[in-house]
Coordinates of C-alpha atoms in Angstrom, one line a residue:
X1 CA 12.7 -128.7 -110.1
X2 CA 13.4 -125.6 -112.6
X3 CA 12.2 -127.8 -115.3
X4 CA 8.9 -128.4 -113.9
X5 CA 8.4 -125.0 -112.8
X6 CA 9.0 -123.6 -116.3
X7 CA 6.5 -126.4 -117.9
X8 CA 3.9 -125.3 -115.6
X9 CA 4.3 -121.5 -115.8
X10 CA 5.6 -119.9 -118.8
X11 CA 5.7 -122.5 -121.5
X12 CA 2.0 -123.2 -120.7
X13 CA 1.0 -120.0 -121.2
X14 CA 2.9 -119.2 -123.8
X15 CA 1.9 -122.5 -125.5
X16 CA -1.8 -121.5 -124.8
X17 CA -1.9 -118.2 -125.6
X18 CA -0.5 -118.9 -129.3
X19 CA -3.0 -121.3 -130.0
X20 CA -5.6 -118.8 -128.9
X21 CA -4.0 -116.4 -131.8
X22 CA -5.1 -119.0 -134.2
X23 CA -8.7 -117.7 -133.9
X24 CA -8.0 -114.4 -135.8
X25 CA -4.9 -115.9 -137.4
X26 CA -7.3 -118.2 -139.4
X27 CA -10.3 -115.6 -139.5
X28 CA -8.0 -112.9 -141.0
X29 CA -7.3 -115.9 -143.9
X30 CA -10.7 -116.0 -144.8
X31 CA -9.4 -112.3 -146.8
X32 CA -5.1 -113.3 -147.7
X33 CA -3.8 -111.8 -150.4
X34 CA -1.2 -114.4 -150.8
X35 CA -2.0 -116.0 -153.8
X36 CA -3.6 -119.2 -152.1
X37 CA -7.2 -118.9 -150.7
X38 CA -8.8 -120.6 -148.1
X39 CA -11.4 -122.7 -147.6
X40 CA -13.5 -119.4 -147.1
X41 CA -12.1 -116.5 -149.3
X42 CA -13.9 -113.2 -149.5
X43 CA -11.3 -111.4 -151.4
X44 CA -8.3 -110.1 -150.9
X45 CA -7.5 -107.5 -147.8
X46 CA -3.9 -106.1 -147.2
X47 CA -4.5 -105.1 -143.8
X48 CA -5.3 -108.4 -142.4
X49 CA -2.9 -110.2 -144.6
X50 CA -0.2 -108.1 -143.2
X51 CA -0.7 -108.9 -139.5
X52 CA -0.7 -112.6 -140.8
X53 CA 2.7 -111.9 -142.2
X54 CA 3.9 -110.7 -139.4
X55 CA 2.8 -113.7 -136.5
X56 CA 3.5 -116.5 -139.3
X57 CA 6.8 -116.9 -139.1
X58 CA 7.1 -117.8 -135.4
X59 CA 3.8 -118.6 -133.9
X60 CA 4.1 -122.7 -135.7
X61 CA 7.5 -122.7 -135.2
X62 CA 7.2 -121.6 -131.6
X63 CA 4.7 -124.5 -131.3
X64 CA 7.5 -126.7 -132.3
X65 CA 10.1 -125.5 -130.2
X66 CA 7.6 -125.6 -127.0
X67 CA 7.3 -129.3 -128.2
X68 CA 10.7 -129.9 -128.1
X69 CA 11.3 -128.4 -124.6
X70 CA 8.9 -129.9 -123.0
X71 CA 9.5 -133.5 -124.2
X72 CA 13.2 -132.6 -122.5
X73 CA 11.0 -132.2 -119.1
X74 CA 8.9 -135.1 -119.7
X75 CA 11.8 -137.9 -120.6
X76 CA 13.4 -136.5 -117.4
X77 CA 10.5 -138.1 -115.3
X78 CA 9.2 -140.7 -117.3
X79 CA 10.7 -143.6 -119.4
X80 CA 11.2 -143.4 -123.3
X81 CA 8.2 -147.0 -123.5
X82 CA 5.8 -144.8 -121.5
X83 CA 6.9 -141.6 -123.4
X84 CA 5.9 -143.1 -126.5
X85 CA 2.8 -144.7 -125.4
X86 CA 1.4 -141.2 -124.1
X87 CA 2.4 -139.5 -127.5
X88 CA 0.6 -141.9 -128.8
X89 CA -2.7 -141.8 -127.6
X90 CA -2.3 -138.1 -126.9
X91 CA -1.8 -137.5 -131.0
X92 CA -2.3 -140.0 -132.7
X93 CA -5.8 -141.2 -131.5
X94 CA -7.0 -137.4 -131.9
X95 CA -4.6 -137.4 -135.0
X96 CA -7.0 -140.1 -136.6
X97 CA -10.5 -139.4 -134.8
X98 CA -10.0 -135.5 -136.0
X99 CA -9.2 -137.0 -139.7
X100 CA -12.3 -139.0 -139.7
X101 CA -15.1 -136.7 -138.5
X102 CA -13.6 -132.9 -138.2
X103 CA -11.2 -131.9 -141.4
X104 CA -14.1 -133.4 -144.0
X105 CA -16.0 -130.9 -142.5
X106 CA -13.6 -128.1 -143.6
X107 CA -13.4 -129.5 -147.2
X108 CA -17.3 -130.0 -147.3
X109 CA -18.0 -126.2 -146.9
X110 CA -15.1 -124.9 -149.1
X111 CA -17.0 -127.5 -151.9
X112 CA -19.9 -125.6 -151.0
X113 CA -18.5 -122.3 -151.1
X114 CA -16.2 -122.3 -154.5
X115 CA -17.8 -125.0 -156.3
X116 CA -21.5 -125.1 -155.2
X117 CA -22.0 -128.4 -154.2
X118 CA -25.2 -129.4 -154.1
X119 CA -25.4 -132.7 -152.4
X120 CA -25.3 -134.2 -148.6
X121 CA -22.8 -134.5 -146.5
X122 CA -22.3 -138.7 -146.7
X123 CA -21.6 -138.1 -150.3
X124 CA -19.5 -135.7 -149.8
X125 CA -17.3 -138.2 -146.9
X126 CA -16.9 -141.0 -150.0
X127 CA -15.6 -138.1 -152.4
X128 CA -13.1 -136.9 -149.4
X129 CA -11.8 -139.8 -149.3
X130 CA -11.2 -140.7 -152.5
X131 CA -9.7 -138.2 -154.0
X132 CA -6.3 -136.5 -153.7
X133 CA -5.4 -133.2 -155.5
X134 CA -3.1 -130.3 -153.8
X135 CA -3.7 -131.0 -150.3
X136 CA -5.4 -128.0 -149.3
X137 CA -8.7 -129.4 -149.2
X138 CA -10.3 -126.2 -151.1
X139 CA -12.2 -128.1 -154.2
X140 CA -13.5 -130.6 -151.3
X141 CA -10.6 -133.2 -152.1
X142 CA -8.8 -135.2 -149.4
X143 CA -6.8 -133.2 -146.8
X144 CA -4.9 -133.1 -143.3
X145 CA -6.4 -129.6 -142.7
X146 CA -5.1 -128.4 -139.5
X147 CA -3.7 -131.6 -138.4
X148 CA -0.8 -131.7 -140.2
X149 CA 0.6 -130.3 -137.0
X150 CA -0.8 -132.8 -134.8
X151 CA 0.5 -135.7 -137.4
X152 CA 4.4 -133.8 -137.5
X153 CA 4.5 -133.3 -134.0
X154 CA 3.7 -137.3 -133.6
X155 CA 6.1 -138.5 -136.3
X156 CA 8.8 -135.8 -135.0
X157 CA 8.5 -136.9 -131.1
X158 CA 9.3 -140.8 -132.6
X159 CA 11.8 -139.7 -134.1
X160 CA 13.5 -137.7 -131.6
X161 CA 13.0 -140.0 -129.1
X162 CA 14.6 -142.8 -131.1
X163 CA 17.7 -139.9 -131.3
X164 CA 17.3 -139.0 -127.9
X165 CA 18.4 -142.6 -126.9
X166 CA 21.6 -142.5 -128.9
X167 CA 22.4 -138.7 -128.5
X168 CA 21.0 -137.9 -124.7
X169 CA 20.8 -134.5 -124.2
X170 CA 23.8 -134.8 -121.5
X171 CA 26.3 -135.4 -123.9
X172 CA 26.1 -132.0 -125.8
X173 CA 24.9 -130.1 -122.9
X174 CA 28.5 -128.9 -122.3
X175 CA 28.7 -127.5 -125.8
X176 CA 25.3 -126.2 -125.7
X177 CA 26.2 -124.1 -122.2
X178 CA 28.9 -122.4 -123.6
X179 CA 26.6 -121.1 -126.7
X180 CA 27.2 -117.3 -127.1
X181 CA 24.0 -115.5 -127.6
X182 CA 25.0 -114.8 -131.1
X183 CA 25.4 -118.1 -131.9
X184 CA 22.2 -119.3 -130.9
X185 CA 20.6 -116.5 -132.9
X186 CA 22.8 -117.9 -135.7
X187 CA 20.9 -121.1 -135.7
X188 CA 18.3 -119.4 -137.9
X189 CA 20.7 -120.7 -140.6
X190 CA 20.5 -124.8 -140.1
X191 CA 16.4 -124.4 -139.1
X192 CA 16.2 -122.2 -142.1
X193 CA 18.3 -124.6 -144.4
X194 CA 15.8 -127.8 -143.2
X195 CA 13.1 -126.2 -144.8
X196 CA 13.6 -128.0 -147.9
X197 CA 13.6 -131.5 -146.6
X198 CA 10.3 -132.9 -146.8
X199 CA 8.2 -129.5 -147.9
X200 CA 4.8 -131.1 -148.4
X201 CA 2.4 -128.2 -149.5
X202 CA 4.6 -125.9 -147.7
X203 CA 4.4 -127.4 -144.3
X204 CA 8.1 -128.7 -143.7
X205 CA 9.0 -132.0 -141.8
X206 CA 12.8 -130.9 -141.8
X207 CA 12.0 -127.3 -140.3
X208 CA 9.6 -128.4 -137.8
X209 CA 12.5 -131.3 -137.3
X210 CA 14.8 -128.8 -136.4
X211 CA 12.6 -126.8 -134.4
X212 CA 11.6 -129.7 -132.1
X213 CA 15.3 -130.5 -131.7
X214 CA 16.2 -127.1 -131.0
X215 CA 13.7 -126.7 -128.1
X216 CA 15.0 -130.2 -126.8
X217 CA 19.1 -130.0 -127.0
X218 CA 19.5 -126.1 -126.7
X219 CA 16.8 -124.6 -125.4
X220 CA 15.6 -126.9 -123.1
X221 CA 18.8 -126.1 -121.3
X222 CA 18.2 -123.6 -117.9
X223 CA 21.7 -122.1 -119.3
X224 CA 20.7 -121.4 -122.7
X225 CA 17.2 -120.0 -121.1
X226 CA 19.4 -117.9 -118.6
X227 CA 20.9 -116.3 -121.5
X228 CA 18.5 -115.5 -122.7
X229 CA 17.4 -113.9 -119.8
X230 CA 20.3 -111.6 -120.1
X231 CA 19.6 -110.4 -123.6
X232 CA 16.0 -109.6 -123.1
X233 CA 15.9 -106.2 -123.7
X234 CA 17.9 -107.1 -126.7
X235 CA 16.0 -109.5 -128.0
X236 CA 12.7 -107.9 -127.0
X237 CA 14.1 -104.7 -129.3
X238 CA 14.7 -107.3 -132.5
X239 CA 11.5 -108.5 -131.7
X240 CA 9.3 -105.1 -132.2
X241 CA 11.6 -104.0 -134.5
X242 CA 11.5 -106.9 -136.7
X243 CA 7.5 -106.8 -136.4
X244 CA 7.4 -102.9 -137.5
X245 CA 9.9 -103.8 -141.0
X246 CA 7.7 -107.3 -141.3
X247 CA 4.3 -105.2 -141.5
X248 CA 6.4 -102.6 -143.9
X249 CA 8.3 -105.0 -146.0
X250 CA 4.8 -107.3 -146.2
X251 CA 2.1 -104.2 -146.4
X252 CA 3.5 -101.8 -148.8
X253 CA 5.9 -103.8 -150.8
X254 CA 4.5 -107.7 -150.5
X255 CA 7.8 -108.9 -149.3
X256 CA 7.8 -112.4 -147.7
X257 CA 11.6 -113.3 -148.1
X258 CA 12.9 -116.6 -147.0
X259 CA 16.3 -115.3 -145.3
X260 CA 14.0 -112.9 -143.4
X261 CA 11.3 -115.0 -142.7
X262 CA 13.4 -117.4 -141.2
X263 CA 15.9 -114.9 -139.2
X264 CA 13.0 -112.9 -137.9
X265 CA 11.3 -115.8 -136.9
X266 CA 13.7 -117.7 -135.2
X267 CA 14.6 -114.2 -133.4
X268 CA 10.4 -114.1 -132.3
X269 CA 11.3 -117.3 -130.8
X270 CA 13.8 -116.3 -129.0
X271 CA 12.3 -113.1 -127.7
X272 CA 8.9 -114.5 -126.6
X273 CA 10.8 -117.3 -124.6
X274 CA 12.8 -114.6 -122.5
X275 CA 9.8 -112.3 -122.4
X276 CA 7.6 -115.4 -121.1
X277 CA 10.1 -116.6 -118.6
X278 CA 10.7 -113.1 -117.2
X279 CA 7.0 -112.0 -117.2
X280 CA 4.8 -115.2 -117.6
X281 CA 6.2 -117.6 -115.0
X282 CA 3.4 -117.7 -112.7
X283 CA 0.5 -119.6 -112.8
X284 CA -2.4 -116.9 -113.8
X285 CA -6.3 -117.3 -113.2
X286 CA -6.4 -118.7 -116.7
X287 CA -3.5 -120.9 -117.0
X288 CA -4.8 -123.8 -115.3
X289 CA -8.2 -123.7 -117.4
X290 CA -6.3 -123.4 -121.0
X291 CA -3.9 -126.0 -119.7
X292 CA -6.9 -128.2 -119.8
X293 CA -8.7 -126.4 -122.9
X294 CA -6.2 -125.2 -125.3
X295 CA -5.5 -128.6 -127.3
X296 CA -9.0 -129.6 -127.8
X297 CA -9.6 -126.4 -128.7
X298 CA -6.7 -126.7 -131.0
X299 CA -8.5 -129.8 -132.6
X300 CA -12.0 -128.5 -132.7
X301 CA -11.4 -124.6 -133.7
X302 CA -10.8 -124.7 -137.5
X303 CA -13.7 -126.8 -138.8
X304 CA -16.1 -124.5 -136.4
X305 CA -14.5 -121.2 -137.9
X306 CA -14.4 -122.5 -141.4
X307 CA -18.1 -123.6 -140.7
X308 CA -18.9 -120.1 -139.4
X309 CA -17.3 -118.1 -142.2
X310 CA -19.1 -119.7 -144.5
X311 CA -22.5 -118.5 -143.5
X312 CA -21.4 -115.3 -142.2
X313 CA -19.9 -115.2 -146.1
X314 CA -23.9 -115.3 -147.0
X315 CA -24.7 -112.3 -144.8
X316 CA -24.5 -108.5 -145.2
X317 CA -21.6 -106.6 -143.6
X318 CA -18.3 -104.9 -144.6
X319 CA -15.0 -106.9 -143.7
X320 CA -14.5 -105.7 -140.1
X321 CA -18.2 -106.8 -139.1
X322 CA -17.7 -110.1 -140.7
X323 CA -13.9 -110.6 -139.4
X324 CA -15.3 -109.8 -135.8
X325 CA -18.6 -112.2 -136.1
X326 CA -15.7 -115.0 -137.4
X327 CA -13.5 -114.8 -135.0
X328 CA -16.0 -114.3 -132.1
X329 CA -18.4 -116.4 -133.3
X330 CA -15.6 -119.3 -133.9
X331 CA -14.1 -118.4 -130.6
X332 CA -17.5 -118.7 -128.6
X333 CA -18.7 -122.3 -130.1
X334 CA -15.7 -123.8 -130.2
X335 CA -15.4 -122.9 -126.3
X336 CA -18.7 -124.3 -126.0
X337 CA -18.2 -127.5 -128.3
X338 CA -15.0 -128.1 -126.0
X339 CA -17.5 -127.9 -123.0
X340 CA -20.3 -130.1 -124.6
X341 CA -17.3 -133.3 -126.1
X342 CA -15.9 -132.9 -122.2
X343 CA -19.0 -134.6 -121.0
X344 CA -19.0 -137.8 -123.0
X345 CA -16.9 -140.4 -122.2
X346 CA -16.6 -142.4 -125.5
X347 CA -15.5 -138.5 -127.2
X348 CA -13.0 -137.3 -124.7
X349 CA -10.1 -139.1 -125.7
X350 CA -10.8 -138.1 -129.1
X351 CA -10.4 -134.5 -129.1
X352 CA -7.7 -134.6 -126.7
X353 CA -9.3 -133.7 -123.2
X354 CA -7.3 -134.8 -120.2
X355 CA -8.6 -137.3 -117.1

C-alpha cells in the first residue's frame, strides 16, 4: 500500500513538475553558450545558460530514476507479459508516431533558420529521412529530437525487466536496507562511470541504465526512501548549496566538470526525492490533471517551442521579451494542442493520452 501511495502522490508530481521545467529549460537554449546551438540560436547569453547548468544534471536523470521506481510499483501488481505489452504501446507507438510527424518539424525550422531553406515541407520529410549527419537535427538532417528519452526509456524498461526476472528486487533488498546514507550518496561513482557506455551524441544508454536500475533496486525500497527521510535537511542543504557553487563555477568561470556534474546531480536526486516525499505526498488540485497531461505534453512541447522561437526570432524585442513570448507562448499551445489531439480517437494513442 506505501508503494501505491508514493506513485500517486509524490512521484507524480515530482515527475510532472520536471517535465513542466522543460518549457524554459529548452526556451533558455534558444541563447546556450555551450558551444552547441540549437535548433533556434539567438546568441549566446550567460544568464540563461547558467540556470541550464545548474537544473541539467538532475532534472533527466531524475526522469530516469522516477522510471525506475515506478516500474518497481508496477511489476508488483502486474505480470512481466503485460508489463511489456503496456511499455510497449505506451512508448513505443508514441516513440514512432512522434518520429514520423513531430521531430521533422524541429529539423524543418532549424533548416529554415541556419540554412534558409527555401522549399516545402514534403521535401523537406524525404531529405529528413535520408540523411544522417551529427544527430542533432540542426542542418535539417535526420534526428531523434526529444525522443531519445522516450526510445531509452523503452529499450531500458526491456532490459531491466529481462534482469528483473533473474535478479528480483527481493534478493538484494537485504543489502539494499542496510545502505548507509553515505553510501548511497557514493553511488554517484558507478552512475557516473556508465556514462561512457553507449554515449550517443551525449545522451548515454549506460547512465540512464544505471539511473533506471537505481530507482528500481535501491530507491524503490520504502527503507532506502525512509532514509532519506532522515537526512533531509542534509540533503536539502547539499542541494542549495550545490545549486549556489553550480551557478558560480558555470556563470563566472564556465565550469561544467564531470566529477561534479555527476556528484551534484546524483545528490539533486536524492534531495528532491526526500523533499517530495516529505512535502509533495498529497494529491494537489493539479496532480490529477498533469497526471493525465504531462506525457503528451512531453511529446508535443518541443516541436511547438522550436516552432515558436523561430518566428518570435523574426520579431523585435530584447532577450527577456523574446525568452518570456517562448516559453509562454510554447507553454500556452502546447496546453492547447494537448487539448485539441485528446478529442480524436485515431490521434490519442499517438501522443500518449490515457483512456
Amino acid at each position: 500500500m506505501e508503494g501505491k501511495k508514493q506513485r500517486e502522490h509524490y512521484l507524480d508530481n515530482l515527475r510532472n513538475f520536471t517535465i513542466l521545467l522543460l518549457f524554459p529549460v529548452h526556451t533558455f537554449m534558444v541563447w546556450n553558450d555551450f558551444g552547441s546551438k540549437f535548433y533556434i540560436w539567438q546568441g549566446e547569453n550567460k544568464v540563461l545558460s547558467t540556470f541550464v547548468a545548474v537544473v541539467n544534471p538532475w532534472f533527466m536523470p531524475l526522469l530516469f530514476v522516477l522510471a525506475g521506481i515506478s516500474a518497481r510499483h508496477a511489476l508488483g501488481q502486474r505480470a512481466a507479459k503485460e508489463f511489456a505489452v503496456q511499455r510497449a504501446r505506451k512508448l513505443l507507438l508514441p516513440f514512432l508516431a512522434g518520429m514520423a510527424f513531430l521531430v521533422p518539424v524541429q529539423a524543418y525550422y532549424a533548416r529554415k533558420f541556419f540554412e534558409g531553406y527555401p522549399g516545402g515541407y514534403a521535401a523537406h520529410l524525404k531529405f529528413f529521412f535520408t540523411h544522417v549527419t551529427d544527430f542533432t537535427g540542426y542542418d535539417g538532417a535526420f534526428t531523434p529530437g526529444h525522443l531519445w528519452f522516450i526510445l531509452y526509456l523503452f529499450v531500458i524498461s526491456m532490459a531491466a525487466l529481462a534482469l528483473s526476472q533473474f535478479l528480483p528486487d527481493r534478493k538484494v533488498k537485504k543489502y539494499v536496507e542496510n545502505m548507509p546514507l553515505f553510501g548511497i550518496l557514493l553511488l554517484f561513482v558507478p552512475i557516473w562511470l556508465s556514462y561512457y557506455l553507449g554515449n550517443i551524441g551525449g545522451f548515454s544508454l549506460g547512465k540512464c541504465f544505471a539511473l533506471y536500475l537505481a530507482g528500481y533496486y535501491v530507491l524503490g525500497d520504502g527503507a532506502v526512501l525512509s532514509r532519506l527521510g532522515q537526512g533531509v535537511r542534509g540533503l536539502a542543504v547539499l542541494w542549495a548549496a550545490g545549486s549556489a557553487a553550480s551557478a558560480v563555477l558555470y556563470g563566472k568561470y564556465s565550469y561544467y566538470g564531470d566529477l561534479w556534474v555527476n556528484f551534484f546531480g546524483w545528490a539533486s536526486v536524492l534531495a528532491l526525492l526526500a523533499l517530495g516525499r516529505r512535502f509533495l505526498d498529497r494529491r494537489m488540485w493539479v496532480t490529477g490533471y498533469l497526471n493525465r497531461a504531462s506525457y503528451p505534453i512531453y511529446l508535443l512541447h518541443q516541436s511547438i517551442l522550436v516552432a515558436v522561437a523561430y518566428y518570435v526570432a523574426q520579431g523585435a524585442g530584447g532577450t527577456a521579451v523574446q525568452a518570456a513570448a517562448v516559453c509562454g507562448g510554447s507553454f500556452v499551445l502546447t496546453v492547447a494542442a494537448y487539448h485539441v489531439v485528446r478529442l480524436v480517437p485515431g490521434v490519442r494513442a499517438l501522443v500518449g493520452v490515457r483512456g
